[in-house]
XYZ file of C-alpha atoms in Angstrom:
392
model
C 10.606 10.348 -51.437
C 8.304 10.391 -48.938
C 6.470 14.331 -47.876
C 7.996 15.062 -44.809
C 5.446 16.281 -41.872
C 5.673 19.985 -41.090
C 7.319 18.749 -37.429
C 9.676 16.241 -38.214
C 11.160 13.430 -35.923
C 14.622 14.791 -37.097
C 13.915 17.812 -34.698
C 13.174 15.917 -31.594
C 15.736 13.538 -32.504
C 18.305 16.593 -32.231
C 16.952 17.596 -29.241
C 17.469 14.440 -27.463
C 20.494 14.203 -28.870
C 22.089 17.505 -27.370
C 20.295 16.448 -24.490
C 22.544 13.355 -24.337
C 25.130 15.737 -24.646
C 24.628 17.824 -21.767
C 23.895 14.621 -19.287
C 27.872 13.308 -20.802
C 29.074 17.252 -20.192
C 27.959 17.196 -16.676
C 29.223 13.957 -16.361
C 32.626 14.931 -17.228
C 33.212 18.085 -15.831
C 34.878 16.198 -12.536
C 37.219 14.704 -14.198
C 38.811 17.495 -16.090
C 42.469 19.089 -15.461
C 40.878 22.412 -15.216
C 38.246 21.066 -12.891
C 38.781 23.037 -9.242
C 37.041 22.849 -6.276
C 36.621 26.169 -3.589
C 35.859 24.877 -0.317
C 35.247 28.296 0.951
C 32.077 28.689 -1.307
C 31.594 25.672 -3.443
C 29.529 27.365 -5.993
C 32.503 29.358 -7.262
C 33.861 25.647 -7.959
C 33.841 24.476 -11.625
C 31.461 22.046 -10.792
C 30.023 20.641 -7.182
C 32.040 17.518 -7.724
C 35.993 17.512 -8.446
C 37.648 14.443 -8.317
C 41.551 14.096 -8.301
C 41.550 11.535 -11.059
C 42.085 13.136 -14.629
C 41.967 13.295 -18.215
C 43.043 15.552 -20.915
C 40.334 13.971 -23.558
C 37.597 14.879 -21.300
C 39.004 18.337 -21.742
C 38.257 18.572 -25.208
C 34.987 16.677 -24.960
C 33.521 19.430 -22.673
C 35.246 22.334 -24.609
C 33.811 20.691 -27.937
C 30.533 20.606 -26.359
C 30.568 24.278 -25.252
C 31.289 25.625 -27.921
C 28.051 25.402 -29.808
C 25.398 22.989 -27.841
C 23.676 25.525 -25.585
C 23.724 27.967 -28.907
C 22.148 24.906 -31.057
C 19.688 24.121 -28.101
C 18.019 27.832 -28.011
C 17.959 27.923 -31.921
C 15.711 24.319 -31.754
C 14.082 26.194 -28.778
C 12.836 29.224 -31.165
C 12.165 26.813 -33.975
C 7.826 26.267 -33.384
C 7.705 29.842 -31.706
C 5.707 31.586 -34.209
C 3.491 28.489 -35.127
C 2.794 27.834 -31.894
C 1.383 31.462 -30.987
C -0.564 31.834 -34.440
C -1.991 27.869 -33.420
C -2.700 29.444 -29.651
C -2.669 33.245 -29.447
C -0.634 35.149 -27.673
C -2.363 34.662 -24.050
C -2.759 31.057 -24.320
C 0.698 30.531 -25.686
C 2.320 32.301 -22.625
C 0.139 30.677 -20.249
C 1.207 27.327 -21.777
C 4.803 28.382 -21.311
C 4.342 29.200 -18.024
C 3.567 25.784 -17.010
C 5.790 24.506 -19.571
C 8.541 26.610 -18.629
C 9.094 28.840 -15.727
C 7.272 26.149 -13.758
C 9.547 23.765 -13.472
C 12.444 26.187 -13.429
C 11.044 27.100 -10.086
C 10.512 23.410 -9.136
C 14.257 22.788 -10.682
C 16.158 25.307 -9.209
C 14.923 24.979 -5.374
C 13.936 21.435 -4.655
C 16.101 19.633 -7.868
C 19.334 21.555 -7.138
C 19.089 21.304 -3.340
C 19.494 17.509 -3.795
C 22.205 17.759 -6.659
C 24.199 20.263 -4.735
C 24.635 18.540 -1.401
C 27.372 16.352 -1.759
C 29.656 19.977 -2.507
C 28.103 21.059 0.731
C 29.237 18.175 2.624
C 32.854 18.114 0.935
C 33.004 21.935 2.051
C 32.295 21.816 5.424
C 32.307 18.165 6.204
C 28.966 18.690 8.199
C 26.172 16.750 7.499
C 22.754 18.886 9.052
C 20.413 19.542 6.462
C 19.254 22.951 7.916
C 22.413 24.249 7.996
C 22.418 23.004 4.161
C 19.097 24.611 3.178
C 20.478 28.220 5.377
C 23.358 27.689 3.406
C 22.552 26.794 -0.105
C 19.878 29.820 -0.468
C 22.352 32.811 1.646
C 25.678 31.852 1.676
C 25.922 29.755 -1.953
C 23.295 32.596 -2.995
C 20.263 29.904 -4.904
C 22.671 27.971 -6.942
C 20.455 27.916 -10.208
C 22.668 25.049 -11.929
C 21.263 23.545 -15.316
C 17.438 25.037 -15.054
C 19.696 28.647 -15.833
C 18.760 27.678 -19.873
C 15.070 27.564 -18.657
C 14.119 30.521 -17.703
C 16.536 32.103 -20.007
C 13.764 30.382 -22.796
C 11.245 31.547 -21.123
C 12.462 35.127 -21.529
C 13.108 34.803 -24.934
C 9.513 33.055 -25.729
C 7.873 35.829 -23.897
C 9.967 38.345 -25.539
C 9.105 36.843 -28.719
C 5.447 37.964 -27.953
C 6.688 41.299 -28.785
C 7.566 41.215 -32.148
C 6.196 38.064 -33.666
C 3.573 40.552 -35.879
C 6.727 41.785 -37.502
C 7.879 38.195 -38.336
C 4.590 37.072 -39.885
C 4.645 40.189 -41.988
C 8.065 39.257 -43.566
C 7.477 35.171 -43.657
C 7.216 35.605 -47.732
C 10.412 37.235 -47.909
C 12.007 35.255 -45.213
C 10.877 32.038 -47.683
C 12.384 33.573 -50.269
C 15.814 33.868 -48.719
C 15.586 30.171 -46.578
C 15.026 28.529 -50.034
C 18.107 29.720 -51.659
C 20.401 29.272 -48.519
C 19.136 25.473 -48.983
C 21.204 25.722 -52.390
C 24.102 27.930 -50.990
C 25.408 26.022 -47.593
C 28.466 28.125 -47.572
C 26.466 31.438 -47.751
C 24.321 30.100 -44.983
C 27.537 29.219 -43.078
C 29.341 32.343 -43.736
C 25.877 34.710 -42.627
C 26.020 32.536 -38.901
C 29.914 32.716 -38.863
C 29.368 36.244 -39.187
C 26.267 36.647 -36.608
C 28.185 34.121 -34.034
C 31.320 36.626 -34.106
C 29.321 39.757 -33.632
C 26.909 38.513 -30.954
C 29.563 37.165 -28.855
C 32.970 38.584 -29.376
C 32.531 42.180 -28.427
C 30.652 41.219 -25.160
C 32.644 38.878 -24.200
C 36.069 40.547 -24.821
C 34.263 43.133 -22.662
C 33.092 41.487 -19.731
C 35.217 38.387 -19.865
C 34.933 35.034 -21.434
C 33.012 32.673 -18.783
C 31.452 35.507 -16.540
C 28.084 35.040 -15.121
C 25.613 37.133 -13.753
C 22.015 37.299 -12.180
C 20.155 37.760 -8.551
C 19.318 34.587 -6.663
C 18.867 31.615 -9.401
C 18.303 34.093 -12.309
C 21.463 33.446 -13.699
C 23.400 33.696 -17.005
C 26.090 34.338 -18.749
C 26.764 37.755 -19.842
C 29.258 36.907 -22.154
C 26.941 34.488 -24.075
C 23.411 36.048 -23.470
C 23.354 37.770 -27.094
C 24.476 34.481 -28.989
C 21.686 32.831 -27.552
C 19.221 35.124 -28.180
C 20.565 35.521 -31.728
C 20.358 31.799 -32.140
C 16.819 31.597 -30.841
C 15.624 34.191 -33.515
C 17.432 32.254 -36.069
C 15.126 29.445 -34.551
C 12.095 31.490 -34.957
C 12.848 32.388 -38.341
C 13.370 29.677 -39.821
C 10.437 27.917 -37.986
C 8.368 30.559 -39.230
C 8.572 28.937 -42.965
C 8.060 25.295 -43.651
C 11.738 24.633 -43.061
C 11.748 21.129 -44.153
C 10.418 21.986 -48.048
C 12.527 24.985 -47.562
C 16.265 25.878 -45.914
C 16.370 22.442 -44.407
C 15.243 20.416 -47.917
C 16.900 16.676 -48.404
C 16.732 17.656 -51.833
C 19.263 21.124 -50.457
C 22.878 21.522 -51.018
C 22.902 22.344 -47.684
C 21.730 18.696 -46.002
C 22.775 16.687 -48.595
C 26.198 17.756 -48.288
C 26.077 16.373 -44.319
C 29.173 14.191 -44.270
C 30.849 17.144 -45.584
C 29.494 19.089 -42.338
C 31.106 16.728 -40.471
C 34.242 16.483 -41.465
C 34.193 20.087 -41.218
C 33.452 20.424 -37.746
C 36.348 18.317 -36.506
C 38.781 19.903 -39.200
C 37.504 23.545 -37.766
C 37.536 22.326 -33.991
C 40.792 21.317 -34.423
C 41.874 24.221 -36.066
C 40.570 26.361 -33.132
C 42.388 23.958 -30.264
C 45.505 24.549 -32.538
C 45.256 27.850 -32.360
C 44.448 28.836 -28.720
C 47.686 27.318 -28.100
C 49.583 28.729 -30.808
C 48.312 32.098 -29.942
C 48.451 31.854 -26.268
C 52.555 31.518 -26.842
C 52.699 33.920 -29.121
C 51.064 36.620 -26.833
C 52.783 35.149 -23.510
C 55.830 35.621 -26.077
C 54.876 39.434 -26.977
C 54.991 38.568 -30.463
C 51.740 39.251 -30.971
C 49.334 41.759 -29.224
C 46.571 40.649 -26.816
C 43.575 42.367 -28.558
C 44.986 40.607 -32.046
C 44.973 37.339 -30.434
C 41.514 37.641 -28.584
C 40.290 38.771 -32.136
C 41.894 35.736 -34.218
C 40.301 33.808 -31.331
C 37.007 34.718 -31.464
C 37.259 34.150 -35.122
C 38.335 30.543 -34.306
C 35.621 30.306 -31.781
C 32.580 31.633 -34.079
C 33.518 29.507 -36.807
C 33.055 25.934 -34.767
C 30.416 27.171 -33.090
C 28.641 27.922 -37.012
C 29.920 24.680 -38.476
C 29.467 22.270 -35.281
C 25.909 23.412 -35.281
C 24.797 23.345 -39.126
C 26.710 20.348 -39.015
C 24.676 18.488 -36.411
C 21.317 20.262 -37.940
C 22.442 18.585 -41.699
C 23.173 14.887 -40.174
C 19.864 15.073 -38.373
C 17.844 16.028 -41.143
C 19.461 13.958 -43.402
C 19.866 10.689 -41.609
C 18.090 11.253 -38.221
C 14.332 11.206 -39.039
C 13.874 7.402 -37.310
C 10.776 7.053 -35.035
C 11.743 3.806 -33.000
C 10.171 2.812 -29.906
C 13.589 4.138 -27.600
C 13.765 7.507 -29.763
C 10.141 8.201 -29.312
C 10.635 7.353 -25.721
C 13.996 9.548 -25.165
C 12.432 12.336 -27.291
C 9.155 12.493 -25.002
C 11.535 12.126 -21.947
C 13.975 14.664 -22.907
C 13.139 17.616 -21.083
C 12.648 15.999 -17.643
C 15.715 14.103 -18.177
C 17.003 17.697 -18.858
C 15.438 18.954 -15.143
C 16.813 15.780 -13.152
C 19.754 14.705 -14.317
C 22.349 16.740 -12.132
C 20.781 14.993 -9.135
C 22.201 11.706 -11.033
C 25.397 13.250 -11.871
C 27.012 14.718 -8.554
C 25.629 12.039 -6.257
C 27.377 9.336 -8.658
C 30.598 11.661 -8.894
C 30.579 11.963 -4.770
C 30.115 8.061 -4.498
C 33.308 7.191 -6.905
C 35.363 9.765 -5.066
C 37.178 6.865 -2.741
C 37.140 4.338 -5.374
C 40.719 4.087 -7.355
C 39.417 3.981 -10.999
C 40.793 5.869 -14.122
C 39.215 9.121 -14.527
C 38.013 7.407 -18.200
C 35.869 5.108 -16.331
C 34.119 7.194 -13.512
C 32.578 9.181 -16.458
C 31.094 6.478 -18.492
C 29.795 5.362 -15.276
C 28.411 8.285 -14.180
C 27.251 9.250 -17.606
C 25.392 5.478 -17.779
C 24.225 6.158 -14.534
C 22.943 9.578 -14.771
C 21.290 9.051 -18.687
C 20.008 5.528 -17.521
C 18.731 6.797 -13.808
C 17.170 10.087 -15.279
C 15.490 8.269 -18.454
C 13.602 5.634 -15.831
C 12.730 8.425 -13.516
C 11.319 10.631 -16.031
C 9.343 7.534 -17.568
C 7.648 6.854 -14.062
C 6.850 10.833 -13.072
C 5.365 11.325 -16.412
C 2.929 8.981 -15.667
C 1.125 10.848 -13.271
C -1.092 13.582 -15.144
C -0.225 16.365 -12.967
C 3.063 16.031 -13.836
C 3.116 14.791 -17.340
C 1.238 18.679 -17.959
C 4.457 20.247 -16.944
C 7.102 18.049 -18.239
């Protein structure tokens, strides 16, 4: 077997593909029987699209999706952290992330947003004057922050990591020690992050409410979430603070050789959880069981696909996902602006098929083609300007 670089193709190859993943879960979220729309303030809305056509399996794409992708995303975002500073320092690395970073979340949230969100101004108030929308959008709608939110949320977390990366290099030996034998016990590794998903999200969100966000002006998040992410992220850092591919990660480990198995796993578990929301929902409506016992076997449920959905995309990746083609290599270095722009893609094609009688089924693959295919070529052209290419 060939030695596997120390940063693989099977890393930016997961990173494109959750950022597929978030283009198809924007793309869907019109279309949903949950979806609602609150003319009143249309950033309370589910999303600033709704259409009236349908679709129950859309509801389970996007619940699938949200149960571990954002989690998996900050974990890959933590994974070069302390390589990166030791490479840079500590002053260069932050200024890098600046521009990297918080850069473009000010770029995204202001002039990015204000064109994704004005279709949900104009179906609100039926009024077409951009001033008013611009008054609007930053006082009334309060900055919608809309998909830059994970940005600076990184940010944080990679300038947090400043803090504390001394105490991470001084325990890399032992860390190696432990990331080798997980490689050779997959269900230890998946029983630790069962356990670390539960405890970072459960309590706070049984506390503050499953869904509740939080922030001033487009510094938002969700409260509920904010400690699984930052858990995930140190995983990230961790583990990327070892040679991860010779070590936890190994094609030679229990742990990515037994991928299919992953997989398999993460529907059987998914479907276990949909089961049981509904099973427990009637039970508690039904007062056979108590409310706290069914939020706990929930969040049980809920930690467990969230552990096995995400070791079992990391294991496929790794073990079948190291290809360097000419449209990976492309999608991988397009990711992140594809990330930034896609939302403009995704309402305007949702407000367009609003008249048009089509099955609910076929307005998202169209606005999923749309927005991957119309975000790909415009990230390909701005990134061939220099001073853009340096931020994206």
């Amino acid at each position: 077997m060939k030695p596997i670089p120390e940063r693989t193709q099977w890393v930016d190859n997961l990173r494109s593909c959750i950022t597929i993943l978030v283009v198809a879960h924007h793309s869907a979220l019109s279309y949903t029987t949950f979806a609602w729309f609150d003319p009143k303030r249309y950033i309370n809305s589910t999303h600033p699209v709704v259409d009236t056509q349908r679709w129950k399996g859309l509801d389970l794409f996007v619940d699938f999706n949200d149960i571990f992708f954002m989690s998996l995303m900050f974990f890959i975002g933590g994974l070069f952290i302390v390589k990166s500073i030791r490479k840079k320092g500590k002053r260069a690395f932050l200024k890098e992330r600046f521009f990297r970073l918080f850069i473009p979340f000010a770029v995204g949230c202001t002039c990015l947003m204000l064109i994704a969100y004005y279709p949900a101004y104009y179906l609100a108030t039926k009024q077409t004057g951009i001033i008013g929308f611009v008054v609007d959008y930053f006082t009334a709608q309060g900055w919608p922050v809309g998909p830059p939110w994970f940005i600076w949320v990184l940010f944080l977390f990679n300038f947090l990591a400043l803090l504390y990366v001394e105490v991470i290099e001084r325990r890399i030996p032992w860390l190696r020690q432990v990331l080798v034998k997980g490689s050779a016990k997959p269900l230890a590794v998946f029983g630790v992050l069962w356990l670390l998903t539960l405890l970072l999200h459960a309590p706070v969100s049984a506390w503050v409410g499953i869904g509740t966000w939080t922030g001033i002006g487009p510094f938002d998040f969700q409260i509920g979430r904010i400690l699984l992410y930052f858990g995930y992220f140190n995983i990230g850092v961790c583990v990327g603070a070892t040679n991860f591919n010779t070590g936890i990660f190994s094609q030679e480990g229990l742990l990515i050789k037994r991928w299919i198995g992953w997989s398999l796993a993460m529907v059987l578990v998914y479907a276990t959880l949909v089961l049981a929301s509904v099973v427990l929902t009637q039970w508690v409506k039904q007062q056979l069981m108590p409310a706290a016992i069914g939020w706990s076997l929930y969040f049980i449920c809920f930690a467990a696909s969230c552990a096995c959905s995400s070791l079992a995309f990391i294991s496929m990746f790794c073990a079948i996902g190291n290809a360097s083609g000419k449209w990976s290599r492309s999608l991988s270095e397009n990711a992140y602006c594809i990330y930034l722009v896609h939302y403009i893609f995704v309402t305007w094609s949702q407000f367009a098929l609003l008249p048009i009688a089509l099955p609910a089924g076929i307005k998202f693959l169209f606005t999923f083609g749309v927005a991957l295919g119309g975000s790909w070529w415009l990230s390909s052209w701005l990134r061939k300007y220099k001073m853009i290419s340096r931020y994206v």
